[in-house]
Coordinates of C-alpha atoms and ligand atoms in Angstrom, one line a residue:
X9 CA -2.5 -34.8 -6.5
X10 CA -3.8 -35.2 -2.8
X11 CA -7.6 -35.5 -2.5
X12 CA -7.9 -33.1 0.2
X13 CA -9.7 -30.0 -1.6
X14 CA -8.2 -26.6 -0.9
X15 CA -10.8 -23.9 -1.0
X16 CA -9.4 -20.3 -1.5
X17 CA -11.9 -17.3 -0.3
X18 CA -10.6 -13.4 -2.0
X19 CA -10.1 -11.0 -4.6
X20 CA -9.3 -11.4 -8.2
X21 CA -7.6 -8.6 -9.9
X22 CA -5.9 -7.7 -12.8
X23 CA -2.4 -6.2 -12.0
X24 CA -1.0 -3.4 -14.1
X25 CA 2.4 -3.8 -13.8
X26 CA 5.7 -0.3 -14.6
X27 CA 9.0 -1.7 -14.0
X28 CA 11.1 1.7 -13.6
X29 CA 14.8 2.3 -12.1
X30 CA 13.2 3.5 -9.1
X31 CA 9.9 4.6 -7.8
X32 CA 8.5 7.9 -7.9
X33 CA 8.2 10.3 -5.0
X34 CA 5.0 12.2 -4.6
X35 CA 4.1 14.6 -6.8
X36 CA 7.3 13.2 -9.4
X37 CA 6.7 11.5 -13.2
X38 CA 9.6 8.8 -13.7
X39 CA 10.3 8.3 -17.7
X40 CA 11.6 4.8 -18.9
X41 CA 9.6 2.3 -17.7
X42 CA 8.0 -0.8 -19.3
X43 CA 4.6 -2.0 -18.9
X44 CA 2.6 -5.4 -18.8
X45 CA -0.6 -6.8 -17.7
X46 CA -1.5 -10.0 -15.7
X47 CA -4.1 -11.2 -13.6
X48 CA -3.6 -11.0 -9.7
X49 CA -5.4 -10.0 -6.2
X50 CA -4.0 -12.2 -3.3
X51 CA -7.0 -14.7 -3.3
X52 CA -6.1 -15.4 -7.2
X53 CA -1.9 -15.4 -7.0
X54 CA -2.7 -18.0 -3.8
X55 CA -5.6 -20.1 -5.8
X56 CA -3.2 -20.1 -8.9
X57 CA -0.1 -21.1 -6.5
X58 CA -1.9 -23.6 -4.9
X59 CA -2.9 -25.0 -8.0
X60 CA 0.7 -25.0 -9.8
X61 CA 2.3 -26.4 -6.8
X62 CA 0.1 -29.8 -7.0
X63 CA -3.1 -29.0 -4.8
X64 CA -7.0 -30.0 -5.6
X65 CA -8.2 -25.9 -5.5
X66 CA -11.6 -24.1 -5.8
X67 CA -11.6 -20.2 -6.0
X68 CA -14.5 -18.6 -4.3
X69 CA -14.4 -14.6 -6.0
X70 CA -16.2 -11.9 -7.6
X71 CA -15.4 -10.0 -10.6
X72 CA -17.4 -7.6 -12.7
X73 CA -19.2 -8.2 -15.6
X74 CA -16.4 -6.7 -17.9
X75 CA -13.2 -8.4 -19.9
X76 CA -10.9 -8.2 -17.2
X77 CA -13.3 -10.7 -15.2
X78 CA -14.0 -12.9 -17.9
X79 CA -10.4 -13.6 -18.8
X80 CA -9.4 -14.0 -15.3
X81 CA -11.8 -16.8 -14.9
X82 CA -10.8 -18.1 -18.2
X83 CA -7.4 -18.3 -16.9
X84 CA -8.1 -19.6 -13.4
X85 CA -10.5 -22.6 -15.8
X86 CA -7.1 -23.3 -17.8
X87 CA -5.1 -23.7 -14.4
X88 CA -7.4 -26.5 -13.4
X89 CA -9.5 -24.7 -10.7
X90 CA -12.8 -24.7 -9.6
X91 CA -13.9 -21.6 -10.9
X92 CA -18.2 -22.4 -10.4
X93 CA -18.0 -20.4 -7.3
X94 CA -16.8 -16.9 -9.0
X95 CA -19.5 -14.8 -8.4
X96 CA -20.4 -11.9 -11.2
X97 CA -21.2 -8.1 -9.8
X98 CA -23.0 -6.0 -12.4
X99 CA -22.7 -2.9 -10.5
X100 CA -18.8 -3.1 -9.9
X101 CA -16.0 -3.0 -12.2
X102 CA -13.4 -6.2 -11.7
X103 CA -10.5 -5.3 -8.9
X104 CA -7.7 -3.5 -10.5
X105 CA -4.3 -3.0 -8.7
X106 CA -1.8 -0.1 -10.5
X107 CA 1.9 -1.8 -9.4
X108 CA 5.0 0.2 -9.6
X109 CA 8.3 -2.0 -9.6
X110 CA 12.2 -1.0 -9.2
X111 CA 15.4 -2.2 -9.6
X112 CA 15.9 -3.6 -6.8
X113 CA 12.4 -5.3 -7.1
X114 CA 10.8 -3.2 -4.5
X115 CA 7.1 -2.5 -5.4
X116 CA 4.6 0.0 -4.9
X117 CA 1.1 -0.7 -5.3
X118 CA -2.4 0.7 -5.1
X119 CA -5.6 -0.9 -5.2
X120 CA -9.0 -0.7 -6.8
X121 CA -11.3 -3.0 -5.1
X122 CA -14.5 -3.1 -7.4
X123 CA -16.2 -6.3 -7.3
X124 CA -14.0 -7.8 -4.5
X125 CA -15.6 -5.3 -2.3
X126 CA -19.1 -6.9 -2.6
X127 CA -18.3 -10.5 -1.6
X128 CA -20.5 -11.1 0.9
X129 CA -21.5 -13.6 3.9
X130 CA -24.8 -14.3 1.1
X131 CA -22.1 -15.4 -1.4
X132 CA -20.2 -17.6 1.5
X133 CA -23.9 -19.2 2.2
X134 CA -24.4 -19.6 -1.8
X135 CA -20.9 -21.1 -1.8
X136 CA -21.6 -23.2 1.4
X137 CA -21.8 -26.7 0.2
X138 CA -18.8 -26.6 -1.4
X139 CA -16.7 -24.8 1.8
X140 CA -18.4 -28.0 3.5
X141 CA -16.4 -30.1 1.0
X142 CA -12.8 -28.8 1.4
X143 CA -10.5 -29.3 3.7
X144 CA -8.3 -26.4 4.0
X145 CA -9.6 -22.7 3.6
X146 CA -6.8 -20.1 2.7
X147 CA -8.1 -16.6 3.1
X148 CA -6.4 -13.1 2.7
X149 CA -7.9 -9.4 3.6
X150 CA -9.0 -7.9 -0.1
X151 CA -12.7 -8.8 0.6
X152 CA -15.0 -7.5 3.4
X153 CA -13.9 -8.3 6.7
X154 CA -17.5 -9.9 8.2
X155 CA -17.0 -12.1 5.0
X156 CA -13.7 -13.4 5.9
X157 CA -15.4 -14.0 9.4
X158 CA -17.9 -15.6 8.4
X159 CA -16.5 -17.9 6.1
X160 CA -13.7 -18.3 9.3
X161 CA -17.1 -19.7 11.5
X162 CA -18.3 -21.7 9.1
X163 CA -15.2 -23.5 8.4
X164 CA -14.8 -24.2 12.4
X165 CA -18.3 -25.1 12.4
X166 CA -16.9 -27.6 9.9
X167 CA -13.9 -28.6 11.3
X168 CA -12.4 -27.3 8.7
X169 CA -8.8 -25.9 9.1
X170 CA -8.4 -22.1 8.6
X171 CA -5.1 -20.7 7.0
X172 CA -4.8 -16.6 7.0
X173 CA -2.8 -14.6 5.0
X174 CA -3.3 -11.2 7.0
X175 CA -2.6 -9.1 4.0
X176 CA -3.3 -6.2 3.1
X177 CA -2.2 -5.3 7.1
X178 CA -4.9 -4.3 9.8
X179 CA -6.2 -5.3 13.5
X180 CA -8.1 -7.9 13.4
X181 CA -10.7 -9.7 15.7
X182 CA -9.8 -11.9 18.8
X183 CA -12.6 -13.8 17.5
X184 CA -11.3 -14.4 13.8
X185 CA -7.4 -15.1 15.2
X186 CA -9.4 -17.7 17.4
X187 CA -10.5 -19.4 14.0
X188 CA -7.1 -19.4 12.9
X189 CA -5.0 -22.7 12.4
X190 CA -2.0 -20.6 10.6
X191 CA -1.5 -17.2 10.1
X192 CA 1.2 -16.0 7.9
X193 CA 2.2 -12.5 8.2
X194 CA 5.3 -11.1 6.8
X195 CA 7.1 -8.2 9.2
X196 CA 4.6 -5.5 8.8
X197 CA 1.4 -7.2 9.3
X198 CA 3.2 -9.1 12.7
X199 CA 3.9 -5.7 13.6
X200 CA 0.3 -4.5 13.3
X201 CA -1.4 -7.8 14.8
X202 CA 1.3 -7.5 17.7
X203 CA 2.4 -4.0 18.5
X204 CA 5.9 -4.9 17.9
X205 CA 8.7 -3.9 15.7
X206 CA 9.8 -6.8 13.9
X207 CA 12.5 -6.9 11.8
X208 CA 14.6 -9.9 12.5
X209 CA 13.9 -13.5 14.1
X210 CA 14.3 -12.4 17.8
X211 CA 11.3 -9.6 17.2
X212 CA 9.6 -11.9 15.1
X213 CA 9.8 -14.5 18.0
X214 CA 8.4 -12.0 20.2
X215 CA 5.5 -11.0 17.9
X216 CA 4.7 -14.8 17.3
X217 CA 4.1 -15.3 20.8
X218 CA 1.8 -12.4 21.0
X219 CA -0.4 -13.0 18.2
X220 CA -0.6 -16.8 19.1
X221 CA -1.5 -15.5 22.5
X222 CA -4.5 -13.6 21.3
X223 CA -5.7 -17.1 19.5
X224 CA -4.0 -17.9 16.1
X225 CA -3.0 -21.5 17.1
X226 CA 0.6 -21.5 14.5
X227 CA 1.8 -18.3 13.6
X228 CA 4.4 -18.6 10.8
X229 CA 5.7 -14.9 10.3
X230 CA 7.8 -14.3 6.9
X231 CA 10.7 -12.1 7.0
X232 CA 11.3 -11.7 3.2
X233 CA 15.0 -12.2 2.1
X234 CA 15.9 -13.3 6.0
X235 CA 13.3 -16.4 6.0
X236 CA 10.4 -17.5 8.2
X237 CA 9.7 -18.3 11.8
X238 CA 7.2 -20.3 13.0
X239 CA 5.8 -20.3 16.5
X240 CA 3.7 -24.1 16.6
X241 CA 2.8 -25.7 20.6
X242 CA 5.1 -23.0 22.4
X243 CA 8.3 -23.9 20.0
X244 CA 9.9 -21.8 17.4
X245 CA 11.7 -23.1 14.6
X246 CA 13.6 -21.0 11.9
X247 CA 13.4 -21.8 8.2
X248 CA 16.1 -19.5 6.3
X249 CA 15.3 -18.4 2.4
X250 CA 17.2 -19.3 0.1
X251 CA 20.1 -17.4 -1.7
X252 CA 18.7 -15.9 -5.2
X253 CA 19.0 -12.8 -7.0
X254 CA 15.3 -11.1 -6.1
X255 CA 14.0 -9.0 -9.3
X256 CA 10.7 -8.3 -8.0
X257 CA 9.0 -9.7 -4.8
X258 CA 5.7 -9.5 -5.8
X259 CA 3.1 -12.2 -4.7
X260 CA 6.0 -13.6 -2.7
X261 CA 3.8 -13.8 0.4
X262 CA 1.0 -15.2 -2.0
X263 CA 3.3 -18.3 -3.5
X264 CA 4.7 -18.6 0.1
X265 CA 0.7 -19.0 1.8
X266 CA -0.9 -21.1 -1.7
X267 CA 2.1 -23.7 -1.4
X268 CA 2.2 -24.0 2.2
X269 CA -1.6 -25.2 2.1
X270 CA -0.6 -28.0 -0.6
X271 CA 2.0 -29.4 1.8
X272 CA -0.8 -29.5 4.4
X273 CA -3.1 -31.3 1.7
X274 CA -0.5 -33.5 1.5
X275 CA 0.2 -34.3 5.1
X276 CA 3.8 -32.9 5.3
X277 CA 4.1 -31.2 8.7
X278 CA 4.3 -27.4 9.6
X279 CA 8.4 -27.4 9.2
X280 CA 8.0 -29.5 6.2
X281 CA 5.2 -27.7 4.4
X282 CA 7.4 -23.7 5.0
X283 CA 10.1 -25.6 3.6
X284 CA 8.3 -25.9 0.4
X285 CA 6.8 -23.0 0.2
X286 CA 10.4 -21.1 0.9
X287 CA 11.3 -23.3 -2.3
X288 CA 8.9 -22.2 -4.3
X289 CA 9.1 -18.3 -3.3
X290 CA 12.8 -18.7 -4.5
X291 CA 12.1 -19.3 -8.0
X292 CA 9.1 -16.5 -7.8
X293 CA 11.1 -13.8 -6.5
X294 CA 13.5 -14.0 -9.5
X295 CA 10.9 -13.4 -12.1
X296 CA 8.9 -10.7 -12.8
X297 CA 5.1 -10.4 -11.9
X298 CA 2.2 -11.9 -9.7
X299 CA 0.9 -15.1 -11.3
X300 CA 3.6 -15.1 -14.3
X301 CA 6.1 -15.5 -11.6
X302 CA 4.4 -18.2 -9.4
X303 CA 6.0 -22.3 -10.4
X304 CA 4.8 -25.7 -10.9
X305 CA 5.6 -28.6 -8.8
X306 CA 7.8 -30.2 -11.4
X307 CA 9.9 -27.2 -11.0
X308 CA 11.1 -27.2 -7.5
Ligands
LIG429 P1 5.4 -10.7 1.4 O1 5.4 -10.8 0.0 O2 4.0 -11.0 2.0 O3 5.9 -9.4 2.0 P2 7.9 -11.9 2.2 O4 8.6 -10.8 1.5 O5 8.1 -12.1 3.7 O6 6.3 -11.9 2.0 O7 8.3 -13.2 1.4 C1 7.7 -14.5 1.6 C2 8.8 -15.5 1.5 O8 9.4 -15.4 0.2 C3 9.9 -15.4 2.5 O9 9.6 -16.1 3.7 C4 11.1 -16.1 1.7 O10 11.0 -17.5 1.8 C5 10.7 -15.7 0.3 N1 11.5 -14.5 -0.2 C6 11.1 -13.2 -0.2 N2 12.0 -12.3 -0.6 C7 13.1 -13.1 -0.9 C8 14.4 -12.8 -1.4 N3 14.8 -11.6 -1.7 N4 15.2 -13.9 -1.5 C9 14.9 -15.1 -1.3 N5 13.6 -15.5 -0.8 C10 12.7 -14.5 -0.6

């Protein structure tokens, strides 16, 4: 394990997961599904990938005071993270996210914040000493937004290396793409950051160079089954996925962000590092779940 300490800022949640033939339309009830439960939120899937994939990780959260955030950081604990900076709310329930799943392993989801929606700059500053210690901060949009930006300015302040995971999609700040060293948006959040359509690696070429023009130093957009570009010191490269048979997608951007931060930890370069991570999101898109379908290092 490298010594450089990769601290992970976001939401915890517990994921409900249906896996139906298809997803419902509005107003419809689809019979025939099967249900499970595991823990997720983007800032736990990418603490937990991190972790599996061979990196030195502390998780700074907040849960509620209920089962759902005791287990979680039970679980985080037995995945060997630093779990001392997992705040407690008791005035919010734990985050909860409802996922729907297809055939084709399209999802659906929806999103009960609780707890992640009170993670505040005053947790950041009770948390501050041990940002100061890492060496990497991954980030993700399921907490507040002054929080992420916060945390962004104290990790500059620290030299520090800022990686964001733009997800769930909206506009962000000049200021916080500034802060940026990566951002990894798949299609949709490029096309929100950049005003363009992107769907392939010409438009995501196009949106790369747009959002790095508004600050983000690498942009490393991820184009689900058709790969990743990265845009790093006015060159793109192209790193294609790699043939599987997906089953369900979800926290594919989550395994693809967590493991790309380990290959930084570890001194591997941009290219190198999306490699990885494109390895890893192939064994997580062909098994069901967030975090049950996220791999260890000693499987890739
Ligand atoms: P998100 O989950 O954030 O939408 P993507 O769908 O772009 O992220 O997936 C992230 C990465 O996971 C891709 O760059 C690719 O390497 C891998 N990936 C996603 N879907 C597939 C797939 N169907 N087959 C192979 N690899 C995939």
């Amino acid at each position: 394990m490298s010594d450089k300490k990769i601290i992970v800022i976001g939401s915890c949640n517990t994921d409900m997961v249906i896996k139906a033939d298809r997803l419902p339309v509005p107003g419809e009830t689809v019979i025939g599904g099967t249900f499970f439960m595991n823990p997720g939120g983007k800032g736990a899937n990418q603490a937990v990938a991190a972790a599996r994939l061979g990196g030195k990780v502390s998780f700074i959260s907040k849960t509620g005071n209920d089962v759902f955030g005791k287990q979680s950081v039970e679980l985080y604990n037995s995945e060997g993270i630093n779990t001392n900076y997992i705040f407690s709310d008791d005035d919010r329930p734990s985050g909860i996210a409802l996922i729907t799943v297809d055939s084709h392993g399209e999802n659906c989801i929806v999103v009960a914040s609780g707890a992640n929606a009170s993670l505040s700059p005053a947790d950041i500053e009770s948390a501050r000493k041990e940002i100061e210690s890492g060496d990497i901060v991954l980030m993700q949009l399921e907490i507040p937004i002054e929080t992420v930006e916060y945390a962004a300015e104290l990790a500059n302040k620290n030299n520090i290396k800022v990686i964001l995971n733009p997800a769930p999609a909206r506009a962000l700040s000049d200021k916080l793409l500034k802060s940026t060293y990566i951002i990894t948006p798949n299609e949709s959040e490029a096309e929100i950051l950049s005003g363009i359509k992107v769907k392939d690696p010409e438009s995501a070429k196009k949106a790369a160079k747009v959002i790095n023009g508004k600050g983000a130093n690498i942009v490393v957009i991820t184009l689900g089954a058709k790969g990743s570009l990265i845009l790093e010191n006015g060159e793109y490269h192209f790193v294609d996925a790699c043939k599987v048979n997906a089953i369900d997608t979800t926290a594919a951007g989550d395994t693809f962000s967590g493991t790309l931060c380990v290959g930084l930890s570890e001194g591997k370069s941009i290219i190198e590092s999306v490699k990885m991570a494109t390895n890893a999101c192939a064994l997580a898109v062909t098994r069901m779940g967030a975090q049950s379908s996220i791999p260890y290092r000693k499987e890739l």
